[in-house]
């Protein structure tokens, strides 16, 4: 149980284009979803937290207009990188948690490697 | 600001050895500490610890928390090449609905 699917696993795009990344909880209802960014040999940096049906909460320094997050259902959240530039190239990874005793446990997707040319 | 420090940063051992990975933390209103294993992609959940002195065990892996000294250890006995990964420690604080991660320990098991 507790499977999170993230798609695509790898995307290459031209500078100035937008890229959408999907994160789905396959066998549980994700009341909260998280989006992280990971640079090589560094830890996971939280970008934003989203609760189903409400606006995402962004971490300091993360541009909300550039990284659009939508959490329209209890099983799906999307991250759209708008007008991507080479400096946005990174590994983006989502996680999901549910209510109850396991609320603190986040289950992670496999990540998306974004390369902006 | 919550802080998690893991040591060592990297570790190389031979198959069959036992390893101990360390995690120390500073967090406002500690709620829980989690260990994850990250191989090539997604971190996979290992343990969640909330109480001091109670060992959590899963096969060859075990972990324990010391809330007085603000640290946790992750032990792996009889290591195998499949244990090679980055092990991440993260903490939750009350009122702060997010995980703060350490930089991880890169463990390499040599056959």
Short mmCIF file of C-alpha atoms in Angstrom, two decimals:
data_model
loop_
_atom_site.label_atom_id
_atom_site.label_comp_id
_atom_site.label_asym_id
_atom_site.label_seq_id
_atom_site.Cartn_x
_atom_site.Cartn_y
_atom_site.Cartn_z
CA UNK A 1 0.00 0.00 0.00
CA UNK A 2 0.82 3.73 0.06
CA UNK A 3 1.99 4.04 -3.52
CA UNK A 4 2.62 7.42 -5.07
CA UNK A 5 3.02 7.68 -8.80
CA UNK A 6 4.81 10.61 -10.41
CA UNK A 7 4.85 11.35 -14.12
CA UNK A 8 6.84 11.98 -16.22
CA UNK A 9 10.05 10.53 -14.83
CA UNK A 10 12.18 12.64 -17.15
CA UNK A 11 11.40 15.64 -19.30
CA UNK A 12 13.53 17.81 -21.56
CA UNK A 13 12.14 21.13 -22.72
CA UNK A 14 13.20 24.31 -24.39
CA UNK A 15 13.75 27.47 -22.42
CA UNK A 16 10.55 29.50 -22.12
CA UNK A 17 8.15 26.58 -22.30
CA UNK A 18 6.00 25.25 -19.46
CA UNK A 19 6.15 21.76 -18.02
CA UNK A 20 3.51 19.96 -15.97
CA UNK A 21 4.37 17.20 -13.51
CA UNK A 22 1.67 14.95 -12.05
CA UNK A 23 1.64 13.27 -8.68
CA UNK A 24 -0.99 10.65 -7.88
CA UNK A 25 -1.69 8.63 -4.76
CA UNK A 26 -2.79 5.25 -6.12
CA UNK A 27 -4.19 3.42 -3.11
CA UNK A 28 -4.97 6.07 -0.52
CA UNK A 29 -6.49 9.52 -0.24
CA UNK A 30 -3.81 12.16 0.07
CA UNK A 31 -5.13 15.01 2.15
CA UNK A 32 -1.77 16.75 1.88
CA UNK A 33 0.79 16.66 -0.89
CA UNK A 34 4.27 18.11 -0.87
CA UNK A 35 6.61 19.19 -3.63
CA UNK A 36 10.36 19.05 -3.18
CA UNK A 37 13.37 19.95 -5.24
CA UNK A 38 16.63 18.08 -4.94
CA UNK A 39 19.98 19.26 -6.27
CA UNK A 40 22.84 16.80 -6.83
CA UNK A 41 24.31 15.51 -3.59
CA UNK A 42 21.97 17.68 -1.57
CA UNK A 43 18.93 16.88 0.50
CA UNK A 44 15.30 17.42 -0.30
CA UNK A 45 14.24 21.06 -0.19
CA UNK A 46 10.54 21.63 0.37
CA UNK A 47 9.01 23.94 -2.19
CA UNK A 48 5.35 23.91 -1.20
CA UNK A 49 2.62 22.11 0.69
CA UNK A 50 -0.83 21.67 -0.78
CA UNK A 51 -4.08 20.54 0.76
CA UNK A 52 -6.90 19.28 -1.40
CA UNK A 53 -9.18 22.07 -2.52
CA UNK A 54 -7.14 24.93 -1.14
CA UNK A 55 -4.22 27.08 -2.25
CA UNK A 56 -0.72 25.79 -1.80
CA UNK A 57 1.57 27.15 0.89
CA UNK A 58 4.93 28.05 -0.58
CA UNK A 59 8.24 28.06 1.24
CA UNK A 60 10.21 31.24 1.47
CA UNK A 61 12.05 32.00 -1.72
CA UNK A 62 9.86 29.86 -3.96
CA UNK A 63 8.08 31.85 -6.66
CA UNK A 64 4.42 30.90 -6.62
CA UNK A 65 3.83 32.35 -10.08
CA UNK A 66 6.60 30.26 -11.51
CA UNK A 67 5.78 26.99 -9.77
CA UNK A 68 2.02 26.58 -10.03
CA UNK A 69 0.54 23.89 -7.83
CA UNK A 70 -2.94 22.47 -8.15
CA UNK A 71 -4.43 19.89 -5.77
CA UNK A 72 -7.89 19.45 -7.20
CA UNK A 73 -8.65 16.00 -5.81
CA UNK A 74 -7.60 13.71 -2.99
CA UNK A 75 -5.48 11.66 -5.36
CA UNK A 76 -3.91 14.17 -7.71
CA UNK A 77 -1.62 17.17 -7.44
CA UNK A 78 0.19 18.87 -10.28
CA UNK A 79 3.23 21.12 -10.41
CA UNK A 80 3.61 23.35 -13.46
CA UNK A 81 6.95 25.00 -14.05
CA UNK A 82 6.06 28.04 -16.11
CA UNK A 83 8.45 29.65 -18.57
CA UNK A 84 11.18 27.24 -17.59
CA UNK A 85 14.80 28.33 -17.75
CA UNK A 86 18.03 26.33 -17.49
CA UNK A 87 18.37 27.20 -13.81
CA UNK A 88 15.09 25.36 -13.19
CA UNK A 89 16.74 22.12 -14.25
CA UNK A 90 16.59 19.85 -11.24
CA UNK A 91 15.04 16.75 -9.73
CA UNK A 92 11.48 17.41 -8.56
CA UNK A 93 9.83 14.94 -6.24
CA UNK A 94 6.39 14.82 -4.70
CA UNK A 95 5.10 13.13 -1.60
CA UNK A 96 1.71 12.52 -0.08
CA UNK A 97 0.34 11.94 3.38
CA UNK A 98 -3.04 11.07 4.76
CA UNK A 99 -4.97 11.64 7.95
CA UNK A 100 -4.91 9.54 11.07
CA UNK A 101 -2.08 7.77 12.86
CA UNK A 102 0.09 7.80 9.75
CA UNK A 103 -0.32 11.51 9.19
CA UNK A 104 3.37 12.24 9.73
CA UNK A 105 4.52 9.67 7.19
CA UNK A 106 5.09 11.00 3.71
CA UNK A 107 5.17 8.57 0.80
CA UNK A 108 7.24 9.68 -2.12
CA UNK A 109 6.89 9.49 -5.85
CA UNK A 110 9.80 8.41 -8.02
CA UNK A 111 10.67 11.96 -9.00
CA UNK A 112 10.91 13.89 -12.24
CA UNK A 113 14.19 14.96 -13.73
CA UNK A 114 13.69 18.24 -15.57
CA UNK A 115 16.28 19.39 -18.08
CA UNK A 116 15.75 22.82 -19.62
CA UNK A 117 17.80 23.54 -22.71
CA UNK B 1 14.60 27.09 12.30
CA UNK B 2 14.49 23.30 12.50
CA UNK B 3 17.78 21.57 11.76
CA UNK B 4 18.82 17.98 11.08
CA UNK B 5 22.45 16.85 10.89
CA UNK B 6 23.44 13.41 9.73
CA UNK B 7 26.79 11.68 10.08
CA UNK B 8 28.84 10.36 8.54
CA UNK B 9 28.18 11.95 5.17
CA UNK B 10 29.39 8.81 3.46
CA UNK B 11 30.40 5.36 4.53
CA UNK B 12 31.96 2.45 2.65
CA UNK B 13 31.97 -0.99 4.25
CA UNK B 14 32.27 -4.61 3.22
CA UNK B 15 29.32 -6.90 2.84
CA UNK B 16 28.48 -8.50 6.16
CA UNK B 17 29.63 -5.58 8.26
CA UNK B 18 27.35 -3.76 10.70
CA UNK B 19 26.86 -0.02 10.31
CA UNK B 20 25.43 2.71 12.50
CA UNK B 21 24.13 5.92 10.99
CA UNK B 22 23.60 8.98 13.13
CA UNK B 23 21.02 11.75 13.10
CA UNK B 24 20.93 14.71 15.47
CA UNK B 25 18.27 17.38 15.39
CA UNK B 26 17.05 20.68 16.69
CA UNK B 27 13.34 21.20 16.32
CA UNK B 28 10.72 23.29 18.02
CA UNK B 29 8.14 21.06 19.70
CA UNK B 30 9.38 17.71 18.43
CA UNK B 31 6.69 15.37 17.18
CA UNK B 32 8.39 12.59 15.24
CA UNK B 33 11.56 11.50 13.47
CA UNK B 34 11.53 9.50 10.26
CA UNK B 35 14.13 7.46 8.40
CA UNK B 36 14.01 6.95 4.67
CA UNK B 37 16.13 4.99 2.20
CA UNK B 38 16.76 6.64 -1.15
CA UNK B 39 18.19 4.54 -3.92
CA UNK B 40 18.09 5.93 -7.40
CA UNK B 41 14.80 7.73 -7.16
CA UNK B 42 12.05 7.88 -4.58
CA UNK B 43 12.82 7.76 -0.85
CA UNK B 44 11.13 4.78 0.71
CA UNK B 45 9.85 4.94 4.26
CA UNK B 46 11.70 2.87 6.87
CA UNK B 47 10.73 3.97 10.38
CA UNK B 48 8.86 6.62 12.30
CA UNK B 49 9.97 7.22 15.88
CA UNK B 50 8.08 9.26 18.43
CA UNK B 51 9.11 7.88 21.82
CA UNK B 52 12.53 7.64 23.43
CA UNK B 53 14.16 4.30 24.05
CA UNK B 54 11.76 2.16 22.05
CA UNK B 55 13.57 0.30 19.31
CA UNK B 56 11.87 -0.15 15.99
CA UNK B 57 13.03 -3.15 14.00
CA UNK B 58 12.51 -4.46 10.52
CA UNK B 59 14.66 -7.41 9.50
CA UNK B 60 18.29 -6.35 9.65
CA UNK B 61 17.42 -2.70 10.21
CA UNK B 62 16.67 -1.14 13.55
CA UNK B 63 16.39 2.37 14.89
CA UNK B 64 16.06 4.10 18.22
CA UNK B 65 15.41 7.64 19.39
CA UNK B 66 16.84 9.60 22.31
CA UNK B 67 14.69 12.67 22.89
CA UNK B 68 16.82 13.88 25.77
CA UNK B 69 20.02 13.99 23.74
CA UNK B 70 18.14 14.85 20.52
CA UNK B 71 19.44 12.11 18.27
CA UNK B 72 18.55 8.88 16.58
CA UNK B 73 20.58 6.01 15.16
CA UNK B 74 19.85 3.60 12.37
CA UNK B 75 21.60 0.24 12.57
CA UNK B 76 22.02 -2.19 9.72
CA UNK B 77 23.45 -5.60 10.55
CA UNK B 78 24.91 -8.15 8.12
CA UNK B 79 24.91 -5.57 5.34
CA UNK B 80 24.23 -6.59 1.76
CA UNK B 81 24.97 -4.82 -1.52
CA UNK B 82 21.28 -4.00 -1.77
CA UNK B 83 21.64 -1.81 1.29
CA UNK B 84 23.73 0.63 -0.74
CA UNK B 85 21.72 3.86 -0.80
CA UNK B 86 21.38 7.29 0.73
CA UNK B 87 19.72 7.15 4.12
CA UNK B 88 17.73 10.25 5.01
CA UNK B 89 16.63 11.38 8.44
CA UNK B 90 13.81 13.90 8.82
CA UNK B 91 11.90 15.48 11.70
CA UNK B 92 8.44 16.90 12.27
CA UNK B 93 7.62 19.57 14.82
CA UNK B 94 4.21 20.41 16.24
CA UNK B 95 2.71 23.35 14.46
CA UNK B 96 5.10 22.91 11.56
CA UNK B 97 3.37 20.60 9.17
CA UNK B 98 6.42 19.69 7.17
CA UNK B 99 9.44 17.43 7.30
CA UNK B 100 12.90 18.90 7.69
CA UNK B 101 15.47 16.62 6.08
CA UNK B 102 19.13 16.08 6.78
CA UNK B 103 21.60 15.86 3.92
CA UNK B 104 21.72 12.10 4.19
CA UNK B 105 24.38 9.43 4.63
CA UNK B 106 25.58 7.75 1.46
CA UNK B 107 26.20 4.10 2.30
CA UNK B 108 28.15 1.90 -0.09
CA UNK B 109 28.47 -1.83 0.49
CA UNK B 110 31.39 -3.53 -1.23
CA UNK B 111 30.87 -7.20 -2.14
#
